[in-house]
Coordinates of N, CA, C and O in Angstrom, one line a residue:
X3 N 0.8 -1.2 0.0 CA 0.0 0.0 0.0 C 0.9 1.2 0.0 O 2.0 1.3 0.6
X4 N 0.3 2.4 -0.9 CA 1.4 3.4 -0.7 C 0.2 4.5 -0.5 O -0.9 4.7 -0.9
X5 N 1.2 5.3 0.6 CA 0.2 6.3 1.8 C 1.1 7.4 0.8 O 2.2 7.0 0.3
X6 N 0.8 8.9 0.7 CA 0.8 10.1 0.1 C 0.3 10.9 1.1 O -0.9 10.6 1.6
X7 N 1.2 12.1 1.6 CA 0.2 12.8 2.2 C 0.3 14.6 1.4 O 1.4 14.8 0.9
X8 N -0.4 15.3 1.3 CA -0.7 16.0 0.6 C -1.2 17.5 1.4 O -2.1 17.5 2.2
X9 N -0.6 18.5 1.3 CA -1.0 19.4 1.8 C -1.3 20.4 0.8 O -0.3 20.8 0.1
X10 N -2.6 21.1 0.6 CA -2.8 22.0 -0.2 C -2.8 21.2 -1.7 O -2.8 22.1 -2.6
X11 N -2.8 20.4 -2.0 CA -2.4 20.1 -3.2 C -1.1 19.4 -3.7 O -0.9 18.7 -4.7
X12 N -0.2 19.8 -2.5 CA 1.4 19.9 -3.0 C 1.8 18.6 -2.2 O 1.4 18.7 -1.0
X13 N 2.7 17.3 -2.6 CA 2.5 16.5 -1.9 C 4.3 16.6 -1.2 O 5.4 17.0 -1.6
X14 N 3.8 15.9 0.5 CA 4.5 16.5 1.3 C 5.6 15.1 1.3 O 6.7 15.3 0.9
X15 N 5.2 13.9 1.7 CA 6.2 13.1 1.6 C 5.2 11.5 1.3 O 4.0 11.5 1.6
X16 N 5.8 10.6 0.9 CA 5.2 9.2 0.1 C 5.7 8.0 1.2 O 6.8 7.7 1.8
X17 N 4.8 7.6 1.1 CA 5.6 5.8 2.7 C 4.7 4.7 1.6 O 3.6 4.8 1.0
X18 N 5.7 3.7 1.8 CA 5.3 3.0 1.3 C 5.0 1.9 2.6 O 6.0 1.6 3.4
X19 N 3.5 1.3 2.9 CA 3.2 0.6 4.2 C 3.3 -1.2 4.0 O 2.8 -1.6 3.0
X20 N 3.6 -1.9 4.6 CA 3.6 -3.6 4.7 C 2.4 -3.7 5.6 O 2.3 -3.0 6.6
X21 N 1.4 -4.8 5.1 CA 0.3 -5.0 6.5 C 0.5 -6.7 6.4 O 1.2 -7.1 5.5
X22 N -0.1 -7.4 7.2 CA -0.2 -9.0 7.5 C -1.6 -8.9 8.1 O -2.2 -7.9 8.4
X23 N -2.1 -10.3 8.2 CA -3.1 -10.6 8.8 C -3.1 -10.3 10.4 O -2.0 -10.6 10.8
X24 N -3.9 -9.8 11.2 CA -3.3 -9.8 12.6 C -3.6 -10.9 13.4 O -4.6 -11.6 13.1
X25 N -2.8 -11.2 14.8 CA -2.9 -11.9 15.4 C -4.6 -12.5 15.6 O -5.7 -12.0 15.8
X26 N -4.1 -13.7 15.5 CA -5.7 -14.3 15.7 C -7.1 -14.3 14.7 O -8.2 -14.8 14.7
X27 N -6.5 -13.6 13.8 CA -7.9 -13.2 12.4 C -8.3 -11.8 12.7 O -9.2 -11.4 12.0
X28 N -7.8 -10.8 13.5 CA -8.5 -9.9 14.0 C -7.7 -9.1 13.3 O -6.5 -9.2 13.6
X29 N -8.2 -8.1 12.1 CA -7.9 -7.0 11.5 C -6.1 -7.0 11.2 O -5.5 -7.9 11.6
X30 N -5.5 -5.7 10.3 CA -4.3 -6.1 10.1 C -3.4 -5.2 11.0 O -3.6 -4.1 11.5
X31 N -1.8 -6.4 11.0 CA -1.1 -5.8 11.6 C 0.1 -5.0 10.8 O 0.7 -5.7 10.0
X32 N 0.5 -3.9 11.0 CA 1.5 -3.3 10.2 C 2.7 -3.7 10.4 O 3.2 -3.9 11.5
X33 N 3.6 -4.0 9.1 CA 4.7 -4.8 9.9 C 5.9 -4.1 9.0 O 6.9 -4.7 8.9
X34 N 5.7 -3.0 8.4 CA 6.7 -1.9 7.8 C 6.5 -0.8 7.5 O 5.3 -0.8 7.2
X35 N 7.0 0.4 7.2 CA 6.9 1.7 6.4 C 8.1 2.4 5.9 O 8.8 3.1 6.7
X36 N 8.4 2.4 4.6 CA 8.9 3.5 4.4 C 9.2 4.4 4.0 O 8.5 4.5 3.0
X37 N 10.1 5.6 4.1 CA 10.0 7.2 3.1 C 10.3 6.8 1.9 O 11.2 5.9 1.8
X38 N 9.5 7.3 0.8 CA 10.1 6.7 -0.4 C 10.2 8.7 -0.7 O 9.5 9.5 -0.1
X39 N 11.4 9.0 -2.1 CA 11.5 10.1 -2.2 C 12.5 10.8 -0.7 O 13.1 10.4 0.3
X40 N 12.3 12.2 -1.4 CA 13.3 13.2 -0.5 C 13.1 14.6 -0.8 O 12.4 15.0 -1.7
X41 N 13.8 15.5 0.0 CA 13.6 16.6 -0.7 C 14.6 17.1 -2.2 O 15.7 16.7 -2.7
X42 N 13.6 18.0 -2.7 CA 14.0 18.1 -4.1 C 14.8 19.5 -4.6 O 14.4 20.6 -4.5
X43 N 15.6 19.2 -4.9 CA 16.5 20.8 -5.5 C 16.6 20.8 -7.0 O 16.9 19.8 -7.6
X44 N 16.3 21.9 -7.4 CA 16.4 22.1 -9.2 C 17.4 23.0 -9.5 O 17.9 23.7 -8.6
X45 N 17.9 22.9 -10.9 CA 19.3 23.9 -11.3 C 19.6 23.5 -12.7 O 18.9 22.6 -13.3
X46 N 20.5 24.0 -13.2 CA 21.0 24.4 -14.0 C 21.7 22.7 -14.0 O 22.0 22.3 -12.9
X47 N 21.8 21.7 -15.3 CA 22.7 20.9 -15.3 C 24.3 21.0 -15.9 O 25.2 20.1 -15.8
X48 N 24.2 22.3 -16.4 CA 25.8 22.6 -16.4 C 25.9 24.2 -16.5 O 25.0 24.9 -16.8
X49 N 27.3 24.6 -16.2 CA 27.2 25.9 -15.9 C 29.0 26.4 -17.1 O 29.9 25.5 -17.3
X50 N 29.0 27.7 -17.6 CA 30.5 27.8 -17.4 C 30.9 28.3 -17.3 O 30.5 29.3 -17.9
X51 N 32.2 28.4 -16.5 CA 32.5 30.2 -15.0 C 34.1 30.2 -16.2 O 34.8 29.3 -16.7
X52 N 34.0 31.8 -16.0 CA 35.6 31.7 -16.1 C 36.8 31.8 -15.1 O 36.8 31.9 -13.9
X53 N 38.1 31.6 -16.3 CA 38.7 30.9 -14.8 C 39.1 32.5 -14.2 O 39.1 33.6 -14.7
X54 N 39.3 32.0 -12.6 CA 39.8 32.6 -11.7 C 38.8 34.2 -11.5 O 39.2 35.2 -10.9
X55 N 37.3 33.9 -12.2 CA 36.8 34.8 -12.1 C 35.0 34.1 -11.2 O 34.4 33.1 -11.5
X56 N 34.7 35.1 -10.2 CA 33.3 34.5 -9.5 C 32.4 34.6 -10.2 O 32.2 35.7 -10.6
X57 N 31.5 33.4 -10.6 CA 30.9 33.7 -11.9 C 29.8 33.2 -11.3 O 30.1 32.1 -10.6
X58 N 28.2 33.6 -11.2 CA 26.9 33.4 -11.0 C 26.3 31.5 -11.0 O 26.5 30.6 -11.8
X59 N 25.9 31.4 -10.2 CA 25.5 29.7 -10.9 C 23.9 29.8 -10.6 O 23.4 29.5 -9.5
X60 N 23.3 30.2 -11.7 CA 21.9 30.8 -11.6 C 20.8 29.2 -11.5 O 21.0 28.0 -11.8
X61 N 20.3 29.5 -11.2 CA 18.7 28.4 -11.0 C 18.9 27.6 -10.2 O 18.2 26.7 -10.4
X62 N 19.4 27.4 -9.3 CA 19.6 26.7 -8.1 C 18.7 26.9 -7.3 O 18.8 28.1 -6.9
X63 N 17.7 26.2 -6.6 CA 16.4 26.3 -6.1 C 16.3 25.1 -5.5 O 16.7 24.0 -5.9
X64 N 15.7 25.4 -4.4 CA 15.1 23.9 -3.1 C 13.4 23.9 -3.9 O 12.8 25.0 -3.8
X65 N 13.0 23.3 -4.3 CA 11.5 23.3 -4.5 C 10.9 22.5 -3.6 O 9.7 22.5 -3.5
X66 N 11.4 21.8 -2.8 CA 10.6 20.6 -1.9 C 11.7 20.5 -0.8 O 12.8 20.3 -1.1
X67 N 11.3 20.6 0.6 CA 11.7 20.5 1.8 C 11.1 20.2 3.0 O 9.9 20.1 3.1
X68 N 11.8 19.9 3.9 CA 10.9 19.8 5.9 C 11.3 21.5 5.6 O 11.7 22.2 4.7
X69 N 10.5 21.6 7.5 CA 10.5 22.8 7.6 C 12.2 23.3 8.0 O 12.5 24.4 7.6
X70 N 13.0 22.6 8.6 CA 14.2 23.1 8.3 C 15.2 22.1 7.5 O 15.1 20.9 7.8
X71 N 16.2 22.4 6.8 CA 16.6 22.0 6.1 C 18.6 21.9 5.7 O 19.3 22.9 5.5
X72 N 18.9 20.9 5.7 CA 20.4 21.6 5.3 C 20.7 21.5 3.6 O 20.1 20.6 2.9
X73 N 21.8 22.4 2.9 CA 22.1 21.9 1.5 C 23.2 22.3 1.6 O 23.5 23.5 1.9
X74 N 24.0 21.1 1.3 CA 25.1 21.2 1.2 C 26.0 21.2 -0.2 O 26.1 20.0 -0.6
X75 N 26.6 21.8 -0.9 CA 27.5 22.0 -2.7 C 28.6 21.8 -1.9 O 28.9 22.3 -0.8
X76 N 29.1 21.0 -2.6 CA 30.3 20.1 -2.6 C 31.4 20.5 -4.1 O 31.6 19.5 -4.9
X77 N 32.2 22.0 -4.4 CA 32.8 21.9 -5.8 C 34.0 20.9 -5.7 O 34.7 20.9 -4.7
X78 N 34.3 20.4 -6.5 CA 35.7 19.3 -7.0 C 37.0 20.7 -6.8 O 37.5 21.1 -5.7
X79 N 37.3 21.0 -7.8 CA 38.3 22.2 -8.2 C 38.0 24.1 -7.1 O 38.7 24.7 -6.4
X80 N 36.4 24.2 -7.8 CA 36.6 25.3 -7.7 C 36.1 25.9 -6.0 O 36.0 25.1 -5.1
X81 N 35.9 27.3 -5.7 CA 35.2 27.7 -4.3 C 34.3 29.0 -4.9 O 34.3 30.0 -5.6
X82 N 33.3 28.0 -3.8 CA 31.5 28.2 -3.5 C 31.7 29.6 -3.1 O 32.6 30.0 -2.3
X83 N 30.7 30.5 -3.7 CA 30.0 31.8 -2.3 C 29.0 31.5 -2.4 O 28.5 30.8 -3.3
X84 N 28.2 32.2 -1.3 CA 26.8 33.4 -1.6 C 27.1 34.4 -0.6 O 28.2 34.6 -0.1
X85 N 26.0 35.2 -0.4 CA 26.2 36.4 0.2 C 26.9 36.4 1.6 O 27.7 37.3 1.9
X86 N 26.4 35.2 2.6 CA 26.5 35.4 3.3 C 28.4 34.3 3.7 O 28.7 33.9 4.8
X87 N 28.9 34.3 3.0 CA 30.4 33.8 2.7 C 31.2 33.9 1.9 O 31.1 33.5 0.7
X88 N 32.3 34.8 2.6 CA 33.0 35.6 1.8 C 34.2 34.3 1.6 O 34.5 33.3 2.3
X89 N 34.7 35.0 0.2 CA 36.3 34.1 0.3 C 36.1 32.8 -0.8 O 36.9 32.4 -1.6
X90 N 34.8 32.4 -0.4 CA 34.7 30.8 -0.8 C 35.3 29.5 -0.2 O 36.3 29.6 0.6
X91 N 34.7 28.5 -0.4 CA 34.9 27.4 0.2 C 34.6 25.9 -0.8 O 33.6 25.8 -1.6
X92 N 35.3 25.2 -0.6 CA 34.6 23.8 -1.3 C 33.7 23.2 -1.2 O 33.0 22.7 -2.1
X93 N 33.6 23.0 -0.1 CA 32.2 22.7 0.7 C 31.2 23.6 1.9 O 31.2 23.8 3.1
X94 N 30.2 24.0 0.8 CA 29.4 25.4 1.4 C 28.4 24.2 2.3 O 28.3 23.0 1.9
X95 N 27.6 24.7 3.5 CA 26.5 24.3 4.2 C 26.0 25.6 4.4 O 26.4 26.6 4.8
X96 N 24.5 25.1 3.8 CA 23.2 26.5 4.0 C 22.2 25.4 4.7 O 22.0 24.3 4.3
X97 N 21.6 26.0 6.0 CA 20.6 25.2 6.8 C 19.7 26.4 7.0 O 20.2 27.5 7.4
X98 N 18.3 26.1 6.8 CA 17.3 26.8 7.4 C 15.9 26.1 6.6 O 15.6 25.0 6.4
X99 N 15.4 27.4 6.4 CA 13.9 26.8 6.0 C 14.0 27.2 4.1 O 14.9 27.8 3.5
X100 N 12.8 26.5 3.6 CA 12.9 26.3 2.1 C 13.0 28.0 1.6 O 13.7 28.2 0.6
X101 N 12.5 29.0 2.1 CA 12.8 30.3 1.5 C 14.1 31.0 1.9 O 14.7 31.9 1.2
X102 N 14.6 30.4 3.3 CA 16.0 30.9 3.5 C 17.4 30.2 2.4 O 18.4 30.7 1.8
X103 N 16.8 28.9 2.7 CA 18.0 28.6 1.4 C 17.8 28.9 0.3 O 18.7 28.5 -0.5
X104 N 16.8 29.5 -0.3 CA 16.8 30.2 -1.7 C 17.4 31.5 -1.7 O 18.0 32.0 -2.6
X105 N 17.1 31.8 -0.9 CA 17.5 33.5 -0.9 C 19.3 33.0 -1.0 O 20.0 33.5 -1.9
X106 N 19.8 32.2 -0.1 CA 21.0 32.1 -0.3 C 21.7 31.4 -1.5 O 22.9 31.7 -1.8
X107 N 20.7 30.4 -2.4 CA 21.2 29.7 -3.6 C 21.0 31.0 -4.3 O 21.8 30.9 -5.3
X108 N 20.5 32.0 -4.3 CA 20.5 32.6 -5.1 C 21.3 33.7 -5.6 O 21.0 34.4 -6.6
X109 N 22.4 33.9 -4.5 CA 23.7 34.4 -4.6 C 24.7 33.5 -5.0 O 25.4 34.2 -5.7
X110 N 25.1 32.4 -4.9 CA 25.4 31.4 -5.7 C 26.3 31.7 -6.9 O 25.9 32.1 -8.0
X111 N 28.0 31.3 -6.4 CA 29.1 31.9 -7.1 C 30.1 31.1 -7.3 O 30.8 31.1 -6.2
X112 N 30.6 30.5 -8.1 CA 32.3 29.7 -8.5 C 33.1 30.3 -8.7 O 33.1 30.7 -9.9
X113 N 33.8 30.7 -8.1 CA 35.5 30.6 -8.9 C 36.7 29.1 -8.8 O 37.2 28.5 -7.9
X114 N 36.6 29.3 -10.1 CA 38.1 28.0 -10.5 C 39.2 28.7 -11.1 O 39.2 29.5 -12.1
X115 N 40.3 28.1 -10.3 CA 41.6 28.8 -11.3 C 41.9 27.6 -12.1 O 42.9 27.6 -12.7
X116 N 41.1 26.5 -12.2 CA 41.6 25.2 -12.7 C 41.1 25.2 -14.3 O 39.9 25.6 -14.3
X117 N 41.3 24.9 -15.3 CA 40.6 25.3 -16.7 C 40.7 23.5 -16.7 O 41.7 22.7 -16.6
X118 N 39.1 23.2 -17.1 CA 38.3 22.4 -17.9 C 37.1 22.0 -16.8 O 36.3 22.8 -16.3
X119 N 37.0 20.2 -16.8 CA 35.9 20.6 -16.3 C 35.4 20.2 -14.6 O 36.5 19.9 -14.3
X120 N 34.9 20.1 -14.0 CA 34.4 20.3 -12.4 C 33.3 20.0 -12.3 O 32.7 20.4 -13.3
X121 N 32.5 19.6 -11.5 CA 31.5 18.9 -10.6 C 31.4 19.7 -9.3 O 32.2 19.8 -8.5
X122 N 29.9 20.1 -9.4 CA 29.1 20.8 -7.8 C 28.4 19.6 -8.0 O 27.8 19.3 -9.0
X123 N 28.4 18.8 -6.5 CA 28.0 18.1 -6.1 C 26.6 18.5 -4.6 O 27.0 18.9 -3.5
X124 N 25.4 18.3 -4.9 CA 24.3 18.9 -4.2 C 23.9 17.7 -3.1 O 24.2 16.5 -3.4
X125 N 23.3 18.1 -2.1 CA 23.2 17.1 -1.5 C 22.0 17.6 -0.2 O 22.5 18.0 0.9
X126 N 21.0 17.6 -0.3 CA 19.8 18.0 1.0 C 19.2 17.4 1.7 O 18.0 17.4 1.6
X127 N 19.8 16.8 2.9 CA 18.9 16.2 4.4 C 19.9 15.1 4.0 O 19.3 14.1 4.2
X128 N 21.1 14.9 3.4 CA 22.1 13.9 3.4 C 21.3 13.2 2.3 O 21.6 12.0 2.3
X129 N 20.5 13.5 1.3 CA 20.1 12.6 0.1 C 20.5 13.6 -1.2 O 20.0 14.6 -1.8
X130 N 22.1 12.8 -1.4 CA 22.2 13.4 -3.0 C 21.0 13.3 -3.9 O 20.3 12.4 -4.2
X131 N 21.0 14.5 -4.3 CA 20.0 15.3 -5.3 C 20.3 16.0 -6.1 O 19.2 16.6 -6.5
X132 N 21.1 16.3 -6.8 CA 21.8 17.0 -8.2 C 23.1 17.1 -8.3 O 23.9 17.3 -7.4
X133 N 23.3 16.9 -9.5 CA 25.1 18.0 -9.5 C 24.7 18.8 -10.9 O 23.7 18.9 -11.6
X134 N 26.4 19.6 -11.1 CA 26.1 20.4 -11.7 C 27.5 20.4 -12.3 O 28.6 20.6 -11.8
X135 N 27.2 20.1 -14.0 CA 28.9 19.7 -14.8 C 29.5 21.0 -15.1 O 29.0 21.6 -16.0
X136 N 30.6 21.8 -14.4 CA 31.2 22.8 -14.8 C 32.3 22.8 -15.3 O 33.3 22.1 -14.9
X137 N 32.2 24.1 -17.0 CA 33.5 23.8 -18.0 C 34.2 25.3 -17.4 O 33.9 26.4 -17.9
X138 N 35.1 25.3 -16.4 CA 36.0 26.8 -16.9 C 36.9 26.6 -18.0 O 37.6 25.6 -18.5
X139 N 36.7 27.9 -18.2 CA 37.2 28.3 -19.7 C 38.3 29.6 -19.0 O 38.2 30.2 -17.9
X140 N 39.2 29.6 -20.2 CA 39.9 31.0 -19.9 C 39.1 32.0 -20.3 O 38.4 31.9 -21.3
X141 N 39.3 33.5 -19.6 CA 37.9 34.6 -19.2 C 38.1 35.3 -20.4 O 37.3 36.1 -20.6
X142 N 39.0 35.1 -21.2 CA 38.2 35.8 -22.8 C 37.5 34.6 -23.9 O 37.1 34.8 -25.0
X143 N 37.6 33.3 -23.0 CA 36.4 32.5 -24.2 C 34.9 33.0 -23.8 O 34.0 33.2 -24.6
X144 N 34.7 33.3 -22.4 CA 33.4 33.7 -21.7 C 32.7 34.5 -22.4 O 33.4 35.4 -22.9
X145 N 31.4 34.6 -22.5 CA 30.7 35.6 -23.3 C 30.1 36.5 -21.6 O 29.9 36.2 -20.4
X146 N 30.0 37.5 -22.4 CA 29.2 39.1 -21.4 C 28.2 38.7 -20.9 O 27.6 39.5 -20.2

């Protein structure tokens, strides 16, 4: 049996349930459940920054979450911002609620001094959920 629960329309999380007969003939007993699915993040499936330059990594969005949340980008080569971290880092952590981590995906910045190609690796409530194939290029192949 698979249970759906649904709020407004928008469905919140999916269990899939195990039942048996219950002890004695008397009604059933549950004898499993579980989360199927996770939360969901959308983006860009490839991006291309130039090198040694902080270049935007637009559409990166949580569309589906609990009420709080962690997301973690994981770059191979290059280093992560958003607003609220300066400098960059390889492995950024944004935790909060599904409008806070957008506001922060949406500052969302690479720089690589490494030229070819790189992997952001996404990952939300510990369930990989996207990456993202990045080519740097040197900063006069880049278009404006």
């Amino acid at each position: 049996m698979s249970i759906s629960m649904l709020k407004r329309g928008r469905l919140l999380n999916s269990f899939l349930v195990g039942f048996r007969p219950g002890v004695g003939g008397g009604g059933l007993e549950r004898i499993g459940a579980a989360k199927v699915g996770g939360p969901q993040i959308s983006g860009p499936g490839t991006a291309t920054v130039g090198q040694n330059k902080p270049t935007p990594i637009t559409g990166v969005q949580l569309t589906y979450g609990n009420p709080n949340n962690t997301v973690v980008l994981t770059d191979t080569n290059g280093l992560l911002s958003t607003a609220g971290v300066a400098g960059g880092t390889t492995t950024l952590t944004i935790t909060g609620t599904v409008a806070q981590i957008n506001t922060a995906l949406s500052t969302l910045t690479d720089t690589d001094a490494v030229l070819g190609p790189d992997t952001i690796s996404i990952a939300v409530n510990n369930y990989p959920t996207s990456s993202i194939a990045v080519t740097t290029t040197p900063d006069l192949f880049l278009a404006a």
